[in-house]
Amino acid sequence: FAGICDPAIDALTEKIAQAQTREDLVATAHTLDRAIMAGHYMIPLYYAGQDFVAYKKRIRRPTVTPLYGAVLETWWDDETKE
């Protein structure tokens, strides 16, 4: 089973569920998003027939994708593109 074992992320998801105002909900959701993005987690989508990958603008990948799908090990961080 895929999952994240991080007490900070667990606390943020609890805080989202208990939000009393929209402002609190949005602020906590943004914090959760930043925490998840910082962790570099991969969420498997089994049997989708295609690859879905979210990444930052400065991450570069080869122009040609192999027939067997994206190979994340061939991607690189281009710090000049922010």
PDB file of N, CA and C in Angstrom:
ATOM      1  N   PHE A   1       0.835  -1.190   0.000  1.00  0.00           N
ATOM      2  CA  PHE A   1       0.000   0.000   0.000  1.00  0.00           C
ATOM      3  C   PHE A   1       0.876   1.250   0.000  1.00  0.00           C
ATOM      4  N   ALA A   2       0.498   2.192  -0.819  1.00  0.00           N
ATOM      5  CA  ALA A   2       1.203   3.469  -0.836  1.00  0.00           C
ATOM      6  C   ALA A   2       0.730   4.304   0.344  1.00  0.00           C
ATOM      7  N   GLY A   3       1.619   5.080   0.900  1.00  0.00           N
ATOM      8  CA  GLY A   3       1.227   5.933   2.012  1.00  0.00           C
ATOM      9  C   GLY A   3       2.365   6.811   2.461  1.00  0.00           C
ATOM     10  N   ILE A   4       2.037   7.798   3.242  1.00  0.00           N
ATOM     11  CA  ILE A   4       3.026   8.715   3.785  1.00  0.00           C
ATOM     12  C   ILE A   4       3.030   8.533   5.295  1.00  0.00           C
ATOM     13  N   CYS A   5       4.181   8.262   5.849  1.00  0.00           N
ATOM     14  CA  CYS A   5       4.304   8.085   7.294  1.00  0.00           C
ATOM     15  C   CYS A   5       5.056   9.296   7.847  1.00  0.00           C
ATOM     16  N   ASP A   6       4.317  10.374   8.068  1.00  0.00           N
ATOM     17  CA  ASP A   6       4.928  11.615   8.535  1.00  0.00           C
ATOM     18  C   ASP A   6       3.964  12.292   9.507  1.00  0.00           C
ATOM     19  N   PRO A   7       4.330  12.419  10.764  1.00  0.00           N
ATOM     20  CA  PRO A   7       3.439  13.026  11.758  1.00  0.00           C
ATOM     21  C   PRO A   7       3.015  14.451  11.403  1.00  0.00           C
ATOM     22  N   ALA A   8       3.897  15.221  10.756  1.00  0.00           N
ATOM     23  CA  ALA A   8       3.554  16.595  10.382  1.00  0.00           C
ATOM     24  C   ALA A   8       2.442  16.611   9.330  1.00  0.00           C
ATOM     25  N   ILE A   9       2.531  15.726   8.355  1.00  0.00           N
ATOM     26  CA  ILE A   9       1.495  15.650   7.318  1.00  0.00           C
ATOM     27  C   ILE A   9       0.197  15.119   7.912  1.00  0.00           C
ATOM     28  N   ASP A  10       0.292  14.159   8.809  1.00  0.00           N
ATOM     29  CA  ASP A  10      -0.907  13.664   9.490  1.00  0.00           C
ATOM     30  C   ASP A  10      -1.598  14.786  10.265  1.00  0.00           C
ATOM     31  N   ALA A  11      -0.820  15.620  10.939  1.00  0.00           N
ATOM     32  CA  ALA A  11      -1.391  16.730  11.707  1.00  0.00           C
ATOM     33  C   ALA A  11      -2.063  17.744  10.785  1.00  0.00           C
ATOM     34  N   LEU A  12      -1.467  18.005   9.631  1.00  0.00           N
ATOM     35  CA  LEU A  12      -2.069  18.951   8.689  1.00  0.00           C
ATOM     36  C   LEU A  12      -3.372  18.416   8.118  1.00  0.00           C
ATOM     37  N   THR A  13      -3.445  17.120   7.830  1.00  0.00           N
ATOM     38  CA  THR A  13      -4.699  16.566   7.319  1.00  0.00           C
ATOM     39  C   THR A  13      -5.790  16.629   8.378  1.00  0.00           C
ATOM     40  N   GLU A  14      -5.424  16.421   9.629  1.00  0.00           N
ATOM     41  CA  GLU A  14      -6.394  16.570  10.729  1.00  0.00           C
ATOM     42  C   GLU A  14      -6.877  18.008  10.825  1.00  0.00           C
ATOM     43  N   LYS A  15      -5.943  18.944  10.683  1.00  0.00           N
ATOM     44  CA  LYS A  15      -6.297  20.358  10.778  1.00  0.00           C
ATOM     45  C   LYS A  15      -7.236  20.766   9.641  1.00  0.00           C
ATOM     46  N   ILE A  16      -7.043  20.198   8.458  1.00  0.00           N
ATOM     47  CA  ILE A  16      -7.944  20.480   7.335  1.00  0.00           C
ATOM     48  C   ILE A  16      -9.351  19.998   7.664  1.00  0.00           C
ATOM     49  N   ALA A  17      -9.441  18.801   8.217  1.00  0.00           N
ATOM     50  CA  ALA A  17     -10.757  18.238   8.555  1.00  0.00           C
ATOM     51  C   ALA A  17     -11.472  19.049   9.630  1.00  0.00           C
ATOM     52  N   GLN A  18     -10.720  19.747  10.468  1.00  0.00           N
ATOM     53  CA  GLN A  18     -11.313  20.500  11.569  1.00  0.00           C
ATOM     54  C   GLN A  18     -11.400  21.998  11.293  1.00  0.00           C
ATOM     55  N   ALA A  19     -11.110  22.431  10.069  1.00  0.00           N
ATOM     56  CA  ALA A  19     -11.116  23.862   9.744  1.00  0.00           C
ATOM     57  C   ALA A  19     -12.510  24.454   9.961  1.00  0.00           C
ATOM     58  N   GLN A  20     -12.545  25.615  10.595  1.00  0.00           N
ATOM     59  CA  GLN A  20     -13.813  26.295  10.885  1.00  0.00           C
ATOM     60  C   GLN A  20     -14.143  27.367   9.850  1.00  0.00           C
ATOM     61  N   THR A  21     -13.119  27.924   9.192  1.00  0.00           N
ATOM     62  CA  THR A  21     -13.341  28.983   8.197  1.00  0.00           C
ATOM     63  C   THR A  21     -12.664  28.600   6.890  1.00  0.00           C
ATOM     64  N   ARG A  22     -13.124  29.220   5.816  1.00  0.00           N
ATOM     65  CA  ARG A  22     -12.517  28.965   4.508  1.00  0.00           C
ATOM     66  C   ARG A  22     -11.057  29.415   4.503  1.00  0.00           C
ATOM     67  N   GLU A  23     -10.769  30.544   5.138  1.00  0.00           N
ATOM     68  CA  GLU A  23      -9.402  31.049   5.173  1.00  0.00           C
ATOM     69  C   GLU A  23      -8.462  30.052   5.854  1.00  0.00           C
ATOM     70  N   ASP A  24      -8.922  29.465   6.953  1.00  0.00           N
ATOM     71  CA  ASP A  24      -8.121  28.465   7.663  1.00  0.00           C
ATOM     72  C   ASP A  24      -7.931  27.221   6.798  1.00  0.00           C
ATOM     73  N   LEU A  25      -8.994  26.815   6.115  1.00  0.00           N
ATOM     74  CA  LEU A  25      -8.924  25.649   5.237  1.00  0.00           C
ATOM     75  C   LEU A  25      -7.921  25.870   4.113  1.00  0.00           C
ATOM     76  N   VAL A  26      -8.004  27.019   3.450  1.00  0.00           N
ATOM     77  CA  VAL A  26      -7.107  27.305   2.318  1.00  0.00           C
ATOM     78  C   VAL A  26      -5.660  27.409   2.793  1.00  0.00           C
ATOM     79  N   ALA A  27      -5.428  28.111   3.896  1.00  0.00           N
ATOM     80  CA  ALA A  27      -4.058  28.259   4.410  1.00  0.00           C
ATOM     81  C   ALA A  27      -3.463  26.906   4.778  1.00  0.00           C
ATOM     82  N   THR A  28      -4.252  26.062   5.420  1.00  0.00           N
ATOM     83  CA  THR A  28      -3.756  24.737   5.816  1.00  0.00           C
ATOM     84  C   THR A  28      -3.536  23.847   4.597  1.00  0.00           C
ATOM     85  N   ALA A  29      -4.417  23.939   3.618  1.00  0.00           N
ATOM     86  CA  ALA A  29      -4.254  23.151   2.389  1.00  0.00           C
ATOM     87  C   ALA A  29      -2.975  23.564   1.659  1.00  0.00           C
ATOM     88  N   HIS A  30      -2.674  24.857   1.632  1.00  0.00           N
ATOM     89  CA  HIS A  30      -1.431  25.317   0.996  1.00  0.00           C
ATOM     90  C   HIS A  30      -0.209  24.802   1.758  1.00  0.00           C
ATOM     91  N   THR A  31      -0.294  24.811   3.074  1.00  0.00           N
ATOM     92  CA  THR A  31       0.806  24.288   3.886  1.00  0.00           C
ATOM     93  C   THR A  31       0.994  22.797   3.642  1.00  0.00           C
ATOM     94  N   LEU A  32      -0.108  22.061   3.581  1.00  0.00           N
ATOM     95  CA  LEU A  32      -0.041  20.624   3.296  1.00  0.00           C
ATOM     96  C   LEU A  32       0.559  20.382   1.919  1.00  0.00           C
ATOM     97  N   ASP A  33       0.151  21.168   0.933  1.00  0.00           N
ATOM     98  CA  ASP A  33       0.683  21.029  -0.418  1.00  0.00           C
ATOM     99  C   ASP A  33       2.195  21.238  -0.433  1.00  0.00           C
ATOM    100  N   ARG A  34       2.671  22.270   0.266  1.00  0.00           N
ATOM    101  CA  ARG A  34       4.116  22.522   0.332  1.00  0.00           C
ATOM    102  C   ARG A  34       4.847  21.371   1.019  1.00  0.00           C
ATOM    103  N   ALA A  35       4.259  20.825   2.069  1.00  0.00           N
ATOM    104  CA  ALA A  35       4.889  19.711   2.793  1.00  0.00           C
ATOM    105  C   ALA A  35       4.970  18.469   1.908  1.00  0.00           C
ATOM    106  N   ILE A  36       3.919  18.199   1.168  1.00  0.00           N
ATOM    107  CA  ILE A  36       3.926  17.026   0.285  1.00  0.00           C
ATOM    108  C   ILE A  36       4.918  17.225  -0.858  1.00  0.00           C
ATOM    109  N   MET A  37       4.941  18.423  -1.449  1.00  0.00           N
ATOM    110  CA  MET A  37       5.875  18.695  -2.549  1.00  0.00           C
ATOM    111  C   MET A  37       7.323  18.606  -2.077  1.00  0.00           C
ATOM    112  N   ALA A  38       7.591  19.003  -0.846  1.00  0.00           N
ATOM    113  CA  ALA A  38       8.954  18.946  -0.314  1.00  0.00           C
ATOM    114  C   ALA A  38       9.406  17.509  -0.076  1.00  0.00           C
ATOM    115  N   GLY A  39       8.453  16.602   0.094  1.00  0.00           N
ATOM    116  CA  GLY A  39       8.786  15.209   0.364  1.00  0.00           C
ATOM    117  C   GLY A  39       9.079  14.383  -0.861  1.00  0.00           C
ATOM    118  N   HIS A  40       8.801  14.878  -2.070  1.00  0.00           N
ATOM    119  CA  HIS A  40       9.050  14.149  -3.316  1.00  0.00           C
ATOM    120  C   HIS A  40       8.384  12.774  -3.311  1.00  0.00           C
ATOM    121  N   TYR A  41       7.114  12.726  -2.984  1.00  0.00           N
ATOM    122  CA  TYR A  41       6.387  11.461  -2.948  1.00  0.00           C
ATOM    123  C   TYR A  41       5.870  11.101  -4.333  1.00  0.00           C
ATOM    124  N   MET A  42       5.795   9.823  -4.613  1.00  0.00           N
ATOM    125  CA  MET A  42       5.201   9.352  -5.853  1.00  0.00           C
ATOM    126  C   MET A  42       3.909   8.628  -5.509  1.00  0.00           C
ATOM    127  N   ILE A  43       2.841   8.977  -6.191  1.00  0.00           N
ATOM    128  CA  ILE A  43       1.544   8.358  -5.962  1.00  0.00           C
ATOM    129  C   ILE A  43       1.254   7.452  -7.161  1.00  0.00           C
ATOM    130  N   PRO A  44       1.279   6.144  -6.958  1.00  0.00           N
ATOM    131  CA  PRO A  44       1.066   5.239  -8.092  1.00  0.00           C
ATOM    132  C   PRO A  44      -0.391   5.243  -8.550  1.00  0.00           C
ATOM    133  N   LEU A  45      -0.578   5.244  -9.859  1.00  0.00           N
ATOM    134  CA  LEU A  45      -1.913   5.141 -10.459  1.00  0.00           C
ATOM    135  C   LEU A  45      -1.919   3.842 -11.271  1.00  0.00           C
ATOM    136  N   TYR A  46      -2.328   2.792 -10.646  1.00  0.00           N
ATOM    137  CA  TYR A  46      -2.290   1.492 -11.307  1.00  0.00           C
ATOM    138  C   TYR A  46      -3.352   1.387 -12.388  1.00  0.00           C
ATOM    139  N   TYR A  47      -2.990   0.794 -13.492  1.00  0.00           N
ATOM    140  CA  TYR A  47      -3.891   0.499 -14.598  1.00  0.00           C
ATOM    141  C   TYR A  47      -4.453   1.739 -15.270  1.00  0.00           C
ATOM    142  N   ALA A  48      -3.767   2.871 -15.211  1.00  0.00           N
ATOM    143  CA  ALA A  48      -4.255   4.079 -15.856  1.00  0.00           C
ATOM    144  C   ALA A  48      -3.954   4.075 -17.360  1.00  0.00           C
ATOM    145  N   GLY A  49      -2.933   3.338 -17.770  1.00  0.00           N
ATOM    146  CA  GLY A  49      -2.600   3.304 -19.190  1.00  0.00           C
ATOM    147  C   GLY A  49      -1.748   4.482 -19.640  1.00  0.00           C
ATOM    148  N   GLN A  50      -1.478   5.412 -18.751  1.00  0.00           N
ATOM    149  CA  GLN A  50      -0.605   6.544 -19.062  1.00  0.00           C
ATOM    150  C   GLN A  50       0.013   7.060 -17.773  1.00  0.00           C
ATOM    151  N   ASP A  51       1.058   7.857 -17.910  1.00  0.00           N
ATOM    152  CA  ASP A  51       1.749   8.390 -16.739  1.00  0.00           C
ATOM    153  C   ASP A  51       1.306   9.817 -16.463  1.00  0.00           C
ATOM    154  N   PHE A  52       1.007  10.118 -15.208  1.00  0.00           N
ATOM    155  CA  PHE A  52       0.709  11.473 -14.769  1.00  0.00           C
ATOM    156  C   PHE A  52       1.787  11.868 -13.774  1.00  0.00           C
ATOM    157  N   VAL A  53       2.516  12.937 -14.078  1.00  0.00           N
ATOM    158  CA  VAL A  53       3.603  13.368 -13.217  1.00  0.00           C
ATOM    159  C   VAL A  53       3.481  14.876 -13.014  1.00  0.00           C
ATOM    160  N   ALA A  54       3.439  15.305 -11.765  1.00  0.00           N
ATOM    161  CA  ALA A  54       3.443  16.734 -11.449  1.00  0.00           C
ATOM    162  C   ALA A  54       4.867  17.121 -11.070  1.00  0.00           C
ATOM    163  N   TYR A  55       5.304  18.264 -11.552  1.00  0.00           N
ATOM    164  CA  TYR A  55       6.654  18.693 -11.249  1.00  0.00           C
ATOM    165  C   TYR A  55       6.757  20.208 -11.340  1.00  0.00           C
ATOM    166  N   LYS A  56       7.819  20.750 -10.802  1.00  0.00           N
ATOM    167  CA  LYS A  56       8.053  22.192 -10.828  1.00  0.00           C
ATOM    168  C   LYS A  56       8.556  22.612 -12.205  1.00  0.00           C
ATOM    169  N   LYS A  57       8.375  23.893 -12.531  1.00  0.00           N
ATOM    170  CA  LYS A  57       8.761  24.403 -13.847  1.00  0.00           C
ATOM    171  C   LYS A  57      10.241  24.234 -14.146  1.00  0.00           C
ATOM    172  N   ARG A  58      11.075  24.283 -13.121  1.00  0.00           N
ATOM    173  CA  ARG A  58      12.512  24.213 -13.380  1.00  0.00           C
ATOM    174  C   ARG A  58      13.022  22.789 -13.576  1.00  0.00           C
ATOM    175  N   ILE A  59      12.190  21.795 -13.359  1.00  0.00           N
ATOM    176  CA  ILE A  59      12.581  20.408 -13.598  1.00  0.00           C
ATOM    177  C   ILE A  59      12.493  20.145 -15.102  1.00  0.00           C
ATOM    178  N   ARG A  60      13.547  19.625 -15.665  1.00  0.00           N
ATOM    179  CA  ARG A  60      13.601  19.329 -17.098  1.00  0.00           C
ATOM    180  C   ARG A  60      13.610  17.826 -17.319  1.00  0.00           C
ATOM    181  N   ARG A  61      13.113  17.434 -18.478  1.00  0.00           N
ATOM    182  CA  ARG A  61      13.068  16.020 -18.834  1.00  0.00           C
ATOM    183  C   ARG A  61      13.490  15.864 -20.285  1.00  0.00           C
ATOM    184  N   PRO A  62      13.841  14.666 -20.705  1.00  0.00           N
ATOM    185  CA  PRO A  62      14.216  14.444 -22.101  1.00  0.00           C
ATOM    186  C   PRO A  62      13.053  14.788 -23.036  1.00  0.00           C
ATOM    187  N   THR A  63      13.355  15.249 -24.225  1.00  0.00           N
ATOM    188  CA  THR A  63      12.305  15.631 -25.177  1.00  0.00           C
ATOM    189  C   THR A  63      11.540  14.421 -25.699  1.00  0.00           C
ATOM    190  N   VAL A  64      12.181  13.263 -25.703  1.00  0.00           N
ATOM    191  CA  VAL A  64      11.524  12.047 -26.177  1.00  0.00           C
ATOM    192  C   VAL A  64      11.275  11.122 -24.987  1.00  0.00           C
ATOM    193  N   THR A  65      10.019  10.741 -24.785  1.00  0.00           N
ATOM    194  CA  THR A  65       9.662   9.817 -23.707  1.00  0.00           C
ATOM    195  C   THR A  65       9.783   8.388 -24.220  1.00  0.00           C
ATOM    196  N   PRO A  66      10.469   7.501 -23.502  1.00  0.00           N
ATOM    197  CA  PRO A  66      10.590   6.113 -23.948  1.00  0.00           C
ATOM    198  C   PRO A  66       9.223   5.437 -24.080  1.00  0.00           C
ATOM    199  N   LEU A  67       9.161   4.402 -24.887  1.00  0.00           N
ATOM    200  CA  LEU A  67       7.905   3.672 -25.093  1.00  0.00           C
ATOM    201  C   LEU A  67       7.338   3.097 -23.804  1.00  0.00           C
ATOM    202  N   TYR A  68       8.203   2.785 -22.847  1.00  0.00           N
ATOM    203  CA  TYR A  68       7.756   2.175 -21.597  1.00  0.00           C
ATOM    204  C   TYR A  68       7.410   3.209 -20.534  1.00  0.00           C
ATOM    205  N   GLY A  69       7.379   4.483 -20.887  1.00  0.00           N
ATOM    206  CA  GLY A  69       6.937   5.521 -19.957  1.00  0.00           C
ATOM    207  C   GLY A  69       8.061   6.397 -19.435  1.00  0.00           C
ATOM    208  N   ALA A  70       7.686   7.311 -18.578  1.00  0.00           N
ATOM    209  CA  ALA A  70       8.638   8.271 -18.029  1.00  0.00           C
ATOM    210  C   ALA A  70       9.669   7.566 -17.148  1.00  0.00           C
ATOM    211  N   VAL A  71      10.917   7.945 -17.311  1.00  0.00           N
ATOM    212  CA  VAL A  71      12.005   7.427 -16.482  1.00  0.00           C
ATOM    213  C   VAL A  71      12.493   8.610 -15.651  1.00  0.00           C
ATOM    214  N   LEU A  72      12.021   8.708 -14.417  1.00  0.00           N
ATOM    215  CA  LEU A  72      12.313   9.873 -13.592  1.00  0.00           C
ATOM    216  C   LEU A  72      13.794  10.046 -13.310  1.00  0.00           C
ATOM    217  N   GLU A  73      14.554   8.971 -13.392  1.00  0.00           N
ATOM    218  CA  GLU A  73      15.986   9.051 -13.148  1.00  0.00           C
ATOM    219  C   GLU A  73      16.708   9.854 -14.234  1.00  0.00           C
ATOM    220  N   THR A  74      16.061  10.091 -15.383  1.00  0.00           N
ATOM    221  CA  THR A  74      16.682  10.844 -16.468  1.00  0.00           C
ATOM    222  C   THR A  74      16.306  12.321 -16.431  1.00  0.00           C
ATOM    223  N   TRP A  75      15.537  12.753 -15.462  1.00  0.00           N
ATOM    224  CA  TRP A  75      15.142  14.155 -15.332  1.00  0.00           C
ATOM    225  C   TRP A  75      16.198  14.890 -14.533  1.00  0.00           C
ATOM    226  N   TRP A  76      16.267  16.202 -14.666  1.00  0.00           N
ATOM    227  CA  TRP A  76      17.259  16.989 -13.947  1.00  0.00           C
ATOM    228  C   TRP A  76      16.682  18.335 -13.521  1.00  0.00           C
ATOM    229  N   ASP A  77      17.357  18.941 -12.549  1.00  0.00           N
ATOM    230  CA  ASP A  77      16.953  20.217 -11.979  1.00  0.00           C
ATOM    231  C   ASP A  77      17.736  21.330 -12.670  1.00  0.00           C
ATOM    232  N   ASP A  78      17.033  22.202 -13.401  1.00  0.00           N
ATOM    233  CA  ASP A  78      17.660  23.327 -14.066  1.00  0.00           C
ATOM    234  C   ASP A  78      17.419  24.566 -13.221  1.00  0.00           C
ATOM    235  N   GLU A  79      18.367  24.877 -12.359  1.00  0.00           N
ATOM    236  CA  GLU A  79      18.202  25.967 -11.396  1.00  0.00           C
ATOM    237  C   GLU A  79      18.082  27.328 -12.064  1.00  0.00           C
ATOM    238  N   THR A  80      18.427  27.441 -13.355  1.00  0.00           N
ATOM    239  CA  THR A  80      18.311  28.728 -14.041  1.00  0.00           C
ATOM    240  C   THR A  80      16.879  29.001 -14.463  1.00  0.00           C
ATOM    241  N   LYS A  81      16.006  28.012 -14.439  1.00  0.00           N
ATOM    242  CA  LYS A  81      14.601  28.164 -14.844  1.00  0.00           C
ATOM    243  C   LYS A  81      13.726  28.162 -13.620  1.00  0.00           C
ATOM    244  N   GLU A  82      13.293  29.267 -13.167  1.00  0.00           N
ATOM    245  CA  GLU A  82      12.449  29.326 -11.966  1.00  0.00           C
ATOM    246  C   GLU A  82      11.171  29.959 -12.247  1.00  0.00           C
TER     247      GLU A  82
END
